[in-house]
């Protein structure tokens, strides 16, 4: 009866809202209105079939389901009718409707399990627990540990649609294990499997309540069910089996778990889709026009990107500030004020303040006695303790071979002012990330102002999002170790310097003072890159296309004013180069030796040399390897660097090459189209940056693989400039099609909306891919922060 009433009521509501826009707009009813009503009714019942598939749509269809289906039809009808009626009245009418749409998606779709389980009849599975199983038993509690990991339930003889742990807590007294996880293998017998059959795994985060319930899809009545607990163990985290629970409820009724985070994310996504539709004002207004709405959109984008910059380094709990005996005690090591993996810059700052270039720690005598201390096997055979991993070892002393600039910017002044050693890298990287973010806004804006003044506001905003998210910024922030710290410092200074250079080139010569300041500070920033990540210094040659028009083509360099500006440009470079060369010579006897070859690591860097066979696998993996996708969160798999060459390959796992995994970069292929190439070369400065970005990608990839190896973080060496080059190609294509559309070219008029959709889709795919890499790659948040990992996993996989 309730099912029939639901069919009729939803049909009535669907028809009502399907025909309502005709009434509101005061026009006649059309077939399209009827189609909308029919489509809405069909969508409601498709959802019902999916939502109520356990135990079935027609099983136990009661008054609650009737009301739920009516509410769903009302919400869907209200949103669709509202958008059809008021969709052309602008954002003031549409954005509230999008908020209602996001609200309904969170209530009905995100909480699908609530509606599905509302009519379940729960029972306590522990009533069927085999009494012969060896587990810990207390007063109303059950416990598992390393020696007792097995649960068996007999003679259940009823269907089971889900399982839910009751009052699950960790028994581990180690503070590092408070937020831990355990994996249960589920096996059992049902109507389709009389023999014990493995049905799947249940990953449970002890501080992630959403993960403590799992939906099952078994057949008919269950005879026997077993749960086998297994600990989590990786190189970064190990969690034993140590937990207590009061029971396991089968067929549990899931509560309405409204997530403001998911609601906000869906609302922002819907708003972005609306704002970036081809007919949106963002596409039809020039960014340089300075429209208030466009600037507001940029502010929102900047705040969202900045929020991720601030929070991502602290997703790993050990990075959350200083670790002392009174604060963040789980990570206190009893010695230092910070308990991070690498503290080399803090040690270097302390040595510099004491007038030394080496580190004050004395190497062990066993290391000094080795014929080849760089041979990892020899070190292991000698059983030497306290090896300073990834430190430079030269003439019996430890040095830091990573660039000195991050230490001079942060660790050295911090200790000099406070007396506290070892300033953590995470807050420093947050500041650098914000500098890089601001530089991306600035550098893209200067490129638009100089070469593509007709660029739309939407293209500008998408370009900024692509450069920030498509690079390795957030991946580096997730790993606030010395490697990522040095790379991020170099990238932030490089982009800041390029921004200042572009701004200086655009500054009128009448404002010579401002121009000189920008020239000097831009050169200072770019020169300092050599003290962070020397291979990035290749991009200093971008000064040629940036300043060519004013100083070479315009012959300003021959004037007295131009000579003064050249001095302002060159002086910081000379000063920084002299300082770095003195620093290198004082340590290693050569002004050009940064000390990387003296690194105490897994291979002898002093014997690495050059070998052409490394290049092929490095280029393929870094640039062209397709991402490996899977069907479960985080949907990406890590892959190893593969090669047939019998050679030592230093590598870490990848999730796809930058060209293959970043759709925004695919526009670079337009360079093979003669008409596009001619259009781009009309702007010689922009064309030079595009060509140089592509060439630098190839050169730096080869340099990195020969000097160190094939590592995912090395993509940051060139990805920001490469993405900027791609943005220039998008701007060029949009400008060319918009210009031809304005003169009545029908082909261009048809291609322009397609280009806009492709641009937005490319950025969306790039952002989604980069987001999932944060959860898929080392250091594996699954183990470092299980509560975050499994909360996000369940928010994405809402059907579990």
PDB file of C-alpha atoms in Angstrom, residues 367-460:
ATOM      1  CA  UNK A 367      83.113   5.599  10.042  1.00  0.00           C
ATOM      2  CA  UNK A 368      86.430   7.438   9.916  1.00  0.00           C
ATOM      3  CA  UNK A 369      88.276   4.114   9.738  1.00  0.00           C
ATOM      4  CA  UNK A 370      86.446   2.873   6.629  1.00  0.00           C
ATOM      5  CA  UNK A 371      88.328   2.881   3.321  1.00  0.00           C
ATOM      6  CA  UNK A 372      85.125   4.004   1.558  1.00  0.00           C
ATOM      7  CA  UNK A 373      82.619   5.514   3.971  1.00  0.00           C
ATOM      8  CA  UNK A 374      80.191   6.155   1.079  1.00  0.00           C
ATOM      9  CA  UNK A 375      79.706   2.405   0.550  1.00  0.00           C
ATOM     10  CA  UNK A 376      76.423   1.602   2.309  1.00  0.00           C
ATOM     11  CA  UNK A 377      77.217  -2.137   2.442  1.00  0.00           C
ATOM     12  CA  UNK A 378      80.551  -1.439   4.114  1.00  0.00           C
ATOM     13  CA  UNK A 379      78.868   0.763   6.689  1.00  0.00           C
ATOM     14  CA  UNK A 380      76.297  -1.931   7.416  1.00  0.00           C
ATOM     15  CA  UNK A 381      79.007  -4.601   7.712  1.00  0.00           C
ATOM     16  CA  UNK A 382      80.865  -2.439  10.215  1.00  0.00           C
ATOM     17  CA  UNK A 383      77.612  -2.087  12.205  1.00  0.00           C
ATOM     18  CA  UNK A 384      78.180   1.610  12.672  1.00  0.00           C
ATOM     19  CA  UNK A 385      75.550   3.292  14.779  1.00  0.00           C
ATOM     20  CA  UNK A 386      74.400   6.888  14.527  1.00  0.00           C
ATOM     21  CA  UNK A 387      75.136   7.364  10.843  1.00  0.00           C
ATOM     22  CA  UNK A 388      73.938  10.822   9.822  1.00  0.00           C
ATOM     23  CA  UNK A 389      71.832   9.770   6.868  1.00  0.00           C
ATOM     24  CA  UNK A 390      71.753  12.135   3.883  1.00  0.00           C
ATOM     25  CA  UNK A 391      74.485  14.343   5.316  1.00  0.00           C
ATOM     26  CA  UNK A 392      77.603  15.254   3.357  1.00  0.00           C
ATOM     27  CA  UNK A 393      80.702  13.574   4.810  1.00  0.00           C
ATOM     28  CA  UNK A 394      83.982  15.208   3.784  1.00  0.00           C
ATOM     29  CA  UNK A 395      87.454  15.115   5.309  1.00  0.00           C
ATOM     30  CA  UNK A 396      86.130  13.543   8.479  1.00  0.00           C
ATOM     31  CA  UNK A 397      83.361  16.064   9.143  1.00  0.00           C
ATOM     32  CA  UNK A 398      79.609  16.252   8.583  1.00  0.00           C
ATOM     33  CA  UNK A 399      78.185  19.009   6.368  1.00  0.00           C
ATOM     34  CA  UNK A 400      74.775  19.943   4.991  1.00  0.00           C
ATOM     35  CA  UNK A 401      74.824  19.598   1.212  1.00  0.00           C
ATOM     36  CA  UNK A 402      71.308  21.011   0.834  1.00  0.00           C
ATOM     37  CA  UNK A 403      71.274  24.699  -0.126  1.00  0.00           C
ATOM     38  CA  UNK A 404      72.006  27.125   2.694  1.00  0.00           C
ATOM     39  CA  UNK A 405      69.357  29.697   1.778  1.00  0.00           C
ATOM     40  CA  UNK A 406      66.384  28.156   3.681  1.00  0.00           C
ATOM     41  CA  UNK A 407      68.560  28.041   6.787  1.00  0.00           C
ATOM     42  CA  UNK A 408      69.564  31.697   6.354  1.00  0.00           C
ATOM     43  CA  UNK A 409      65.942  32.742   5.843  1.00  0.00           C
ATOM     44  CA  UNK A 410      64.376  30.872   8.758  1.00  0.00           C
ATOM     45  CA  UNK A 411      66.423  28.648  11.099  1.00  0.00           C
ATOM     46  CA  UNK A 412      69.368  31.015  11.586  1.00  0.00           C
ATOM     47  CA  UNK A 413      67.400  34.174  12.477  1.00  0.00           C
ATOM     48  CA  UNK A 414      64.981  32.144  14.584  1.00  0.00           C
ATOM     49  CA  UNK A 415      67.749  30.732  16.781  1.00  0.00           C
ATOM     50  CA  UNK A 416      69.574  34.068  16.853  1.00  0.00           C
ATOM     51  CA  UNK A 417      66.448  35.852  18.114  1.00  0.00           C
ATOM     52  CA  UNK A 418      65.000  33.198  20.437  1.00  0.00           C
ATOM     53  CA  UNK A 419      67.897  30.958  21.386  1.00  0.00           C
ATOM     54  CA  UNK A 420      65.745  27.963  20.409  1.00  0.00           C
ATOM     55  CA  UNK A 421      67.353  25.464  18.068  1.00  0.00           C
ATOM     56  CA  UNK A 422      65.745  23.482  15.271  1.00  0.00           C
ATOM     57  CA  UNK A 423      62.852  25.576  14.062  1.00  0.00           C
ATOM     58  CA  UNK A 424      60.467  23.069  12.509  1.00  0.00           C
ATOM     59  CA  UNK A 425      60.230  22.963   8.726  1.00  0.00           C
ATOM     60  CA  UNK A 426      56.425  22.837   8.550  1.00  0.00           C
ATOM     61  CA  UNK A 427      55.673  26.483   9.521  1.00  0.00           C
ATOM     62  CA  UNK A 428      58.512  27.671   7.267  1.00  0.00           C
ATOM     63  CA  UNK A 429      57.029  25.721   4.368  1.00  0.00           C
ATOM     64  CA  UNK A 430      53.611  27.228   5.048  1.00  0.00           C
ATOM     65  CA  UNK A 431      55.080  30.715   4.638  1.00  0.00           C
ATOM     66  CA  UNK A 432      56.912  29.650   1.482  1.00  0.00           C
ATOM     67  CA  UNK A 433      53.735  28.079   0.146  1.00  0.00           C
ATOM     68  CA  UNK A 434      51.841  31.315   0.670  1.00  0.00           C
ATOM     69  CA  UNK A 435      54.609  33.225  -1.112  1.00  0.00           C
ATOM     70  CA  UNK A 436      54.408  30.796  -4.025  1.00  0.00           C
ATOM     71  CA  UNK A 437      50.619  31.119  -4.098  1.00  0.00           C
ATOM     72  CA  UNK A 438      50.745  34.930  -4.176  1.00  0.00           C
ATOM     73  CA  UNK A 439      53.449  34.747  -6.849  1.00  0.00           C
ATOM     74  CA  UNK A 440      51.240  32.547  -9.030  1.00  0.00           C
ATOM     75  CA  UNK A 441      48.464  35.139  -8.925  1.00  0.00           C
ATOM     76  CA  UNK A 442      50.973  37.859  -9.712  1.00  0.00           C
ATOM     77  CA  UNK A 443      52.951  36.136 -12.451  1.00  0.00           C
ATOM     78  CA  UNK A 444      49.839  34.975 -14.330  1.00  0.00           C
ATOM     79  CA  UNK A 445      48.391  38.462 -14.005  1.00  0.00           C
ATOM     80  CA  UNK A 446      51.557  40.023 -15.418  1.00  0.00           C
ATOM     81  CA  UNK A 447      51.554  37.555 -18.322  1.00  0.00           C
ATOM     82  CA  UNK A 448      47.952  38.504 -19.105  1.00  0.00           C
ATOM     83  CA  UNK A 449      48.715  42.213 -18.873  1.00  0.00           C
ATOM     84  CA  UNK A 450      51.753  41.978 -21.116  1.00  0.00           C
ATOM     85  CA  UNK A 451      50.797  39.483 -23.830  1.00  0.00           C
ATOM     86  CA  UNK A 452      47.098  38.605 -23.638  1.00  0.00           C
ATOM     87  CA  UNK A 453      45.113  41.633 -22.402  1.00  0.00           C
ATOM     88  CA  UNK A 454      41.861  40.207 -23.802  1.00  0.00           C
ATOM     89  CA  UNK A 455      42.084  37.127 -21.566  1.00  0.00           C
ATOM     90  CA  UNK A 456      38.835  36.396 -19.771  1.00  0.00           C
ATOM     91  CA  UNK A 457      38.534  36.391 -16.003  1.00  0.00           C
ATOM     92  CA  UNK A 458      37.654  32.689 -16.058  1.00  0.00           C
ATOM     93  CA  UNK A 459      40.788  31.769 -18.021  1.00  0.00           C
ATOM     94  CA  UNK A 460      42.917  33.768 -15.593  1.00  0.00           C
TER      95      UNK A 460
END
